Short mmCIF file of C-alpha atoms and ligand atoms in Angstrom, two decimals:
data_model
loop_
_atom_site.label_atom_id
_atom_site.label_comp_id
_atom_site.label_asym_id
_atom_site.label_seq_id
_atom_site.Cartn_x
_atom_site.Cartn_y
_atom_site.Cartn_z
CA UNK A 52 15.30 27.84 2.76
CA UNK A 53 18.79 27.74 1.83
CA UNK A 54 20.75 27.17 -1.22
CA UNK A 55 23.04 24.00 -1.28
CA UNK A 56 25.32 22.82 -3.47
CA UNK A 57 23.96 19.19 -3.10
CA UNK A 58 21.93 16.78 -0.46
CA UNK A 59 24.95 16.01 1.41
CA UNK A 60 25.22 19.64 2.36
CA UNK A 61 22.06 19.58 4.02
CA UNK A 62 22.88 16.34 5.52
CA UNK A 63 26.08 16.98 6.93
CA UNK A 64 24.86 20.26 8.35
CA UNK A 65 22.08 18.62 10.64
CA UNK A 66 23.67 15.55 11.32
CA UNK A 67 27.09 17.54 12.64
CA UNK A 68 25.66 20.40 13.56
CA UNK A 69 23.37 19.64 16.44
CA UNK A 70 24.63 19.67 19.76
CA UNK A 71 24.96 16.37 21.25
CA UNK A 72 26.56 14.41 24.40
CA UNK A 73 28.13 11.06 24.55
CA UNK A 74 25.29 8.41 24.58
CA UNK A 75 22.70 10.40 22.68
CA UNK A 76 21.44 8.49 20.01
CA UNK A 77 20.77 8.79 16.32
CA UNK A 78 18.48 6.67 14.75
CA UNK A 79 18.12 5.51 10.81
CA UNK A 80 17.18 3.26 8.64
CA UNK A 81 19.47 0.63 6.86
CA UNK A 82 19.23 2.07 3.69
CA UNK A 83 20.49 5.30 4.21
CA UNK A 84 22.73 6.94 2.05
CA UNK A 85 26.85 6.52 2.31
CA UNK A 86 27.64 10.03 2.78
CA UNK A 87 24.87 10.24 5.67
CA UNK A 88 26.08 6.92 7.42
CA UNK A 89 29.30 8.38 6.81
CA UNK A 90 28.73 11.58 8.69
CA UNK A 91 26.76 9.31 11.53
CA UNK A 92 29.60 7.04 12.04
CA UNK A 93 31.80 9.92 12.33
CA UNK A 94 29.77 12.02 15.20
CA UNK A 95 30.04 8.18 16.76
CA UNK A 96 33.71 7.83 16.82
CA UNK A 97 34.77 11.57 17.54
CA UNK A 98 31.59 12.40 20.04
CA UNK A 99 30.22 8.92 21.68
CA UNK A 100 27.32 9.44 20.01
CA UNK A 101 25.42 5.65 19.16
CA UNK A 102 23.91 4.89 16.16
CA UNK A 103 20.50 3.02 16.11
CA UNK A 104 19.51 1.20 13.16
CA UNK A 105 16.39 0.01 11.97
CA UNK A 106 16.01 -3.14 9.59
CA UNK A 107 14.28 -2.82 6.55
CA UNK A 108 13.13 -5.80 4.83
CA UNK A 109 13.71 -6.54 0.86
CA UNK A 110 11.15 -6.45 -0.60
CA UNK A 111 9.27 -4.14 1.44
CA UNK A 112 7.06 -4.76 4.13
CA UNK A 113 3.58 -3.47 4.82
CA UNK A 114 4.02 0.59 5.49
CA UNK A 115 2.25 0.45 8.93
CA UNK A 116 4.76 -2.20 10.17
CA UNK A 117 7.73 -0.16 8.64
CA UNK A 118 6.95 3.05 10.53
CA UNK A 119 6.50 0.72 13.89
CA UNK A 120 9.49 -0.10 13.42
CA UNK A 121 11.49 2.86 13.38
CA UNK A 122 9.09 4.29 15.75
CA UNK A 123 9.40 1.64 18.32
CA UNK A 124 13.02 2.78 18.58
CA UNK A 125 12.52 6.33 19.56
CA UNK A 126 14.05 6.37 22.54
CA UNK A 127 14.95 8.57 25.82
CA UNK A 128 18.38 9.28 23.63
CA UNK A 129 17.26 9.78 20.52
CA UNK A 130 18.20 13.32 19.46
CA UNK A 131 18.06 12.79 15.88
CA UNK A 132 16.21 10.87 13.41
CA UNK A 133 17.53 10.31 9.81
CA UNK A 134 15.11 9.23 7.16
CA UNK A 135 15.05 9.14 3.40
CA UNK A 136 11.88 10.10 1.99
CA UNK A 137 12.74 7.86 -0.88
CA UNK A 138 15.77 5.67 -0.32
CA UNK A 139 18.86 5.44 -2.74
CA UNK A 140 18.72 1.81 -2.04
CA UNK A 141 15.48 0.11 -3.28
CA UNK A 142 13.20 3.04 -4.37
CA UNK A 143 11.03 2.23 -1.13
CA UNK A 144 9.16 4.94 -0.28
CA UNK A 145 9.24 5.64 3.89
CA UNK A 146 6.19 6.61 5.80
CA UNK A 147 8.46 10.11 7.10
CA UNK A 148 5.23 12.12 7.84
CA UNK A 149 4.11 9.13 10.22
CA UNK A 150 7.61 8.98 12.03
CA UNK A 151 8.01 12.62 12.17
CA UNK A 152 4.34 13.12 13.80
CA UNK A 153 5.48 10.41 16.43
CA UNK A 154 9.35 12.25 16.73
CA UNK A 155 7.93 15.33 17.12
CA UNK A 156 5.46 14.40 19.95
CA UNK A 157 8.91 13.00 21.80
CA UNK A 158 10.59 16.31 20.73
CA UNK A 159 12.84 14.58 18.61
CA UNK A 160 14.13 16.33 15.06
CA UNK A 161 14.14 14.55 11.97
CA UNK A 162 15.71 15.32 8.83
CA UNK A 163 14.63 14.24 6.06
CA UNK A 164 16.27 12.81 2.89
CA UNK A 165 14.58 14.06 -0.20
CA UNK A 166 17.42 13.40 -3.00
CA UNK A 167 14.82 11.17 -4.34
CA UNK A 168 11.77 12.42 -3.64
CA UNK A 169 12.09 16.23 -4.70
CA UNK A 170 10.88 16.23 -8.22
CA UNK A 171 9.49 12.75 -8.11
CA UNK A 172 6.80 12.64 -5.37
CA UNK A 173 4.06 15.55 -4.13
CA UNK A 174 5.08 17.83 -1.93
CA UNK A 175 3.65 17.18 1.15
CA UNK A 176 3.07 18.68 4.65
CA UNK A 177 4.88 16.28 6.43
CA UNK A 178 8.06 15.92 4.35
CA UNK A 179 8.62 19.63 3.22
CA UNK A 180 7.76 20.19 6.96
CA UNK A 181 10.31 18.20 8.76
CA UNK A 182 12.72 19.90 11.04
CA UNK A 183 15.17 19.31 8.97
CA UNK A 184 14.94 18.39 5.17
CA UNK A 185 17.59 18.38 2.05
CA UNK A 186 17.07 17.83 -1.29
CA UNK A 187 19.34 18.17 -4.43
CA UNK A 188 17.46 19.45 -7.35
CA UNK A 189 19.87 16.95 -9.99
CA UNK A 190 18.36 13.77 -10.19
CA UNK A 191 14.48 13.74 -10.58
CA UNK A 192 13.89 17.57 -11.17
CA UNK A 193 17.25 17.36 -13.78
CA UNK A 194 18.40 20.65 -12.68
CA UNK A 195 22.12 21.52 -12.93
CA UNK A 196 24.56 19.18 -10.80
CA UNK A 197 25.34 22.03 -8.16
CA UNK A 198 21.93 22.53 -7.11
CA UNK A 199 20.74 21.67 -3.88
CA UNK A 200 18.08 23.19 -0.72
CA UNK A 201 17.97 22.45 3.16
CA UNK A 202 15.44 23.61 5.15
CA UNK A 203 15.65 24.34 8.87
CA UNK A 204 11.98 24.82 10.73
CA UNK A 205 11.91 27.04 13.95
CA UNK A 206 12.88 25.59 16.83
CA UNK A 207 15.94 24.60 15.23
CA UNK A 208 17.07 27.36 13.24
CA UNK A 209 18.99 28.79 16.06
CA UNK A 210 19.99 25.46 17.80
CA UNK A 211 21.75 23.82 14.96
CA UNK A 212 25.17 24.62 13.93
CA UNK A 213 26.16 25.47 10.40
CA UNK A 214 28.57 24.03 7.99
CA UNK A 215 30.40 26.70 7.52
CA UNK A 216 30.72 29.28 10.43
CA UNK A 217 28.84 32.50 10.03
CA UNK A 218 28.10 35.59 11.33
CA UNK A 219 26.43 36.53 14.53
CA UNK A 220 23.84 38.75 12.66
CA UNK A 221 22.83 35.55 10.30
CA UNK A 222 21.78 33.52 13.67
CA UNK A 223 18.57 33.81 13.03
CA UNK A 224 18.12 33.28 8.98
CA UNK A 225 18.92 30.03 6.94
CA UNK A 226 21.63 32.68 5.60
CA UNK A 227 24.05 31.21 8.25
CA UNK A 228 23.79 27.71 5.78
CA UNK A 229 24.62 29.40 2.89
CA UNK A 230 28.32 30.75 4.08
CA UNK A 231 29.91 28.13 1.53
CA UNK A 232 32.34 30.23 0.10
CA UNK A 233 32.56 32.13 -3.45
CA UNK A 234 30.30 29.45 -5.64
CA UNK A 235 29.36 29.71 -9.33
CA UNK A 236 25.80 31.10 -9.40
CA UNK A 237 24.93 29.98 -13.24
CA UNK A 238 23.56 26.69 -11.58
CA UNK A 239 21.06 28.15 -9.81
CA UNK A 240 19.96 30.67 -12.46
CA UNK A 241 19.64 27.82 -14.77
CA UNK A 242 17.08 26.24 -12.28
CA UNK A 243 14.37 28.20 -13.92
CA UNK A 244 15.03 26.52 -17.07
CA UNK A 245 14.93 22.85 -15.50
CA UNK A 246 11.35 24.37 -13.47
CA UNK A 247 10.08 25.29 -16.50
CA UNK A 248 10.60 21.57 -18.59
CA UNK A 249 9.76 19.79 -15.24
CA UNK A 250 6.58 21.68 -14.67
CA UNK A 251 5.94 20.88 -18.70
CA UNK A 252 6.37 17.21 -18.72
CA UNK A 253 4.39 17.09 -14.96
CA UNK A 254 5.45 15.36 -12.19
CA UNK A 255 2.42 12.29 -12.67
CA UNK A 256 3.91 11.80 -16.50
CA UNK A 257 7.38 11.41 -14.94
CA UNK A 258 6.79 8.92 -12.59
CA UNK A 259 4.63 7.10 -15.09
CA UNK A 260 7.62 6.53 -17.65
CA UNK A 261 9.85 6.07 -14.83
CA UNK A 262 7.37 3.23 -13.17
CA UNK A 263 7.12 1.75 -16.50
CA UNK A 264 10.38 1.55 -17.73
CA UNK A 265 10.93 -0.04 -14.23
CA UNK A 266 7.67 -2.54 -14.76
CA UNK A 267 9.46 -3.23 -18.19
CA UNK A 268 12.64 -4.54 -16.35
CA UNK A 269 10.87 -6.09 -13.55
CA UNK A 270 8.66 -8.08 -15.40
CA UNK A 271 11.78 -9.61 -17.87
CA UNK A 272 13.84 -9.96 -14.68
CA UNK A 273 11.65 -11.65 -12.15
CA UNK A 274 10.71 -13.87 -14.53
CA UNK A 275 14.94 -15.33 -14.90
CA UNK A 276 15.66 -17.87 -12.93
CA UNK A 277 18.51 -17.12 -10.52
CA UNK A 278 17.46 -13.19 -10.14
CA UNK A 279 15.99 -11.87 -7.03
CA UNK A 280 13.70 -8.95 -7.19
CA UNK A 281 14.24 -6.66 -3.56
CA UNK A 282 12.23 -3.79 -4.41
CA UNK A 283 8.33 -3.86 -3.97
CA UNK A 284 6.84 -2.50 -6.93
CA UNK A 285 3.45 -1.20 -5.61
CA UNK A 286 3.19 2.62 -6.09
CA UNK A 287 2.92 3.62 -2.33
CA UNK A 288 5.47 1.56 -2.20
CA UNK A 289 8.91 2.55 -3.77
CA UNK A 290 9.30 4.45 -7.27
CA UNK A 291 11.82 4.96 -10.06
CA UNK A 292 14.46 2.45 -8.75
CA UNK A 293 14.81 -1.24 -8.89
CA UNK A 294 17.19 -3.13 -6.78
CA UNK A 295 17.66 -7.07 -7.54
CA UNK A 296 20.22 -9.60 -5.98
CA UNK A 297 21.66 -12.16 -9.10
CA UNK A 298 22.94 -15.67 -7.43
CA UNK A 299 25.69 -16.31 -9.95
CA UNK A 300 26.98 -12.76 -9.66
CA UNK A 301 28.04 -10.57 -6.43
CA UNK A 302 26.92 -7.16 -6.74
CA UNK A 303 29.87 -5.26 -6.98
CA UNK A 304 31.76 -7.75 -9.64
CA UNK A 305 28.03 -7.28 -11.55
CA UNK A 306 27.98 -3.55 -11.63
CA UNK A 307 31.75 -3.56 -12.54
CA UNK A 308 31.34 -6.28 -15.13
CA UNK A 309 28.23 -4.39 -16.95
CA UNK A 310 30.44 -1.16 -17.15
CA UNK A 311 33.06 -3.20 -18.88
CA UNK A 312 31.39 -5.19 -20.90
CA UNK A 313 28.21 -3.35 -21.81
CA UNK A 314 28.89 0.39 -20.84
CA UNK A 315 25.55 0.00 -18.74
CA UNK A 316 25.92 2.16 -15.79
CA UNK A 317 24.48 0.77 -12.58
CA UNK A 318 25.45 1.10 -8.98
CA UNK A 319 25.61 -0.85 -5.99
CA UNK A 320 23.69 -0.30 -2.33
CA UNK A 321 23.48 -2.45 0.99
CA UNK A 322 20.24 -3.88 0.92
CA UNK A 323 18.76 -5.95 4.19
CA UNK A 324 22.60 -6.76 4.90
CA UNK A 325 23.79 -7.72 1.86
CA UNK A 326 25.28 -4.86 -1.20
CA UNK A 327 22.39 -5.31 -4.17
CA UNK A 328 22.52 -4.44 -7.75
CA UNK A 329 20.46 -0.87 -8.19
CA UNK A 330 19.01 -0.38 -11.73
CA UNK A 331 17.51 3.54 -12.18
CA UNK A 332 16.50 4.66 -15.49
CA UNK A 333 15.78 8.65 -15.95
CA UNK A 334 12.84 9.65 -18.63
CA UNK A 335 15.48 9.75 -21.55
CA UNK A 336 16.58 5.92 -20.95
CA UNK A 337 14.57 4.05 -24.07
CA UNK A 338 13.35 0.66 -24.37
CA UNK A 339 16.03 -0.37 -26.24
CA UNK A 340 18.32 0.12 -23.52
CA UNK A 341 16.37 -1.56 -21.12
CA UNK A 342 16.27 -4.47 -23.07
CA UNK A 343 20.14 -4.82 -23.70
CA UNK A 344 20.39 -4.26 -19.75
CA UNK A 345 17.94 -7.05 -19.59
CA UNK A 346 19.68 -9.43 -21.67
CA UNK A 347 23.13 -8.78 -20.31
CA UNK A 348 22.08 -9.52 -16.89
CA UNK A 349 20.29 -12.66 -18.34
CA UNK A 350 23.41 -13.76 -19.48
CA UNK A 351 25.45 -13.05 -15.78
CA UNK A 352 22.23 -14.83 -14.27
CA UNK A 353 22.38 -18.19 -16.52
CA UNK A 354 26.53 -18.17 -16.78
CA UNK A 355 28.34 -15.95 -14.62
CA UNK A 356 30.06 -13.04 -15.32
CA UNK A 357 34.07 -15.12 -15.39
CA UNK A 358 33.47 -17.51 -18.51
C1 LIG B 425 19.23 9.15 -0.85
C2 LIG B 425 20.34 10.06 -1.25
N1 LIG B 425 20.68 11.05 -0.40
C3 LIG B 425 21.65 11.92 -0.70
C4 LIG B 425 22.35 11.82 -1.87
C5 LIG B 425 23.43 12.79 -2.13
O1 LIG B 425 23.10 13.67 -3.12
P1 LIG B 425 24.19 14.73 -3.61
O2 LIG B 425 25.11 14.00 -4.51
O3 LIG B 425 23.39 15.78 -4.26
O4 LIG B 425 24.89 15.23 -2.41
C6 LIG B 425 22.04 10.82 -2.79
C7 LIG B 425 22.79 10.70 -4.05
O5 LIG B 425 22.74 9.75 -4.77
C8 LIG B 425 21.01 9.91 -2.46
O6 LIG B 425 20.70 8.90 -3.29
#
């Protein structure tokens, strides 16, 4: 285990850091985060690597048919597989142990996005497990912002490149990810502190008030005409996050417009090819606030968001 400043660390390590030829593939999902389709299209311009994308549908589909999917592109190329555990996107939650088990039968890696999915969902086997996994420790576990863990699992400690070069005598420890340069260390002594009111409040009463704050917002949403629900709400499904498409309003103008207008914070994610409205409320957000997001997206969804 190493210490990380953040999930892109972790991502950026094992999607630059593995040794690849032109024509080796890399494949994903479509709702993969910016900074990891960032570092994908990257290794694609500067190496010839290809990227391989699978389609997820909005709301989405049946589990079973999502991991065919992604598995049924595994091919003779693939040398990497990059999979959120719980994607920025929609909240959908991706079968990761089922695509690894498949990956790792082909000898492919996968790494594993858990930015959402540390703190939020169990810990399982076949997600802690993963060749390659990265979590920040921020968002559902609401540990400092400078908190972060990758994990490398043997074969790859010693065939994946780090970040930051280190030395020989680290080859063989997940020291050699950790060679970041002189870092503030208060963050990760304070972890104990967000450990401590995490393990308190329990990870099943978290996701509760986060599922029903969402319910809350899905229920008063779906019912407006003119507002699209993407996100499947069924708990094997997706948690925390909601992601919805309004007709009158493009998703980016929306976002920007409830900022302005409201000071509602939301943010904006490319959902089955289009960029969707993502609504995620943390433990502290109250019902109140829910229900002025509610209205104020009731009004963009009945008159715009230019009268
Ligand atoms: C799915 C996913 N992966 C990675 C990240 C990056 O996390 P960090 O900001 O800790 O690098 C985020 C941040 O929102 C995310 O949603």
């Amino acid at each position: 285990v190493a210490l990380t400043p953040n999930a892109t660390h972790g991502l950026h390590t094992a999607i630059l850091g593995l040794d690849l030829q032109r024509g080796d593939e890399i494949l994903h999902g479509d709702q993969e985060y910016s900074r990891a389709m960032a570092a994908i299209g990257q290794r694609c311009r500067r190496d010839g690597v290809i990227a391989v994308e699978a389609p997820l549908a909005a709301p989405a589909a049946d589990p079973d048919e999502v991991a065919r999917g992604l598995i049924e592109r595994i091919g003779s190329r693939t040398r990497l597989i990059v999979l959120s555990q719980v994607t920025c996107a929609t909240g959908q939650i991706l079968p990761v142990a089922e695509v690894g088990k498949a990956a790792a039968r082909r000898g492919v890696p996968m790494l594993v996005d858990a930015a959402h999915g540390f703190g939020l969902l169990p810990p399982t086997s076949g997600v802690l497990g993963a060749p390659f996994y990265t979590a920040c420790l921020h968002k559902w576990l609401m540990g400092p912002i400078g908190t972060g863990v990758f994990t490398v699992q043997s074969p790859w400690l010693t065939r994946l490149w780090p970040l930051h070069p280190a030395d020989d005598g680290q080859e063989g420890s997940a020291a050699k990810f950790e060679q970041w340069g002189t870092h503030a260390v208060a963050p990760f002594l304070a972890l104990d502190e967000a450990l401590d009111l995490h393990e308190r409040l329990g990870r099943a009463l978290l996701r509760a008030r986060l599922d029903h704050l969402r319910a809350q917002m899905a229920a008063a949403l779906g019912a407006h005409a003119g507002i699209r629900l993407l996100t499947d709400l069924a708990p094997d499904r997706s948690a925390a996050i909601l992601a919805i498409a309004v007709d009158r309003a493009p998703a980016v103008e929306l976002s920007d417009w409830l900022w302005r207008e409201h000071r509602i914070h939301t943010a904006t994610a490319p959902v089955a090819g289009a960029r969707a409205l993502r609504l995620s409320p943390h433990v502290f957000t109250s019902g109140g606030e829910i229900r002025r997001l509610v209205a104020a997206l009731g009004a963009a969804a009945t008159k715009g968001i230019h009268s």
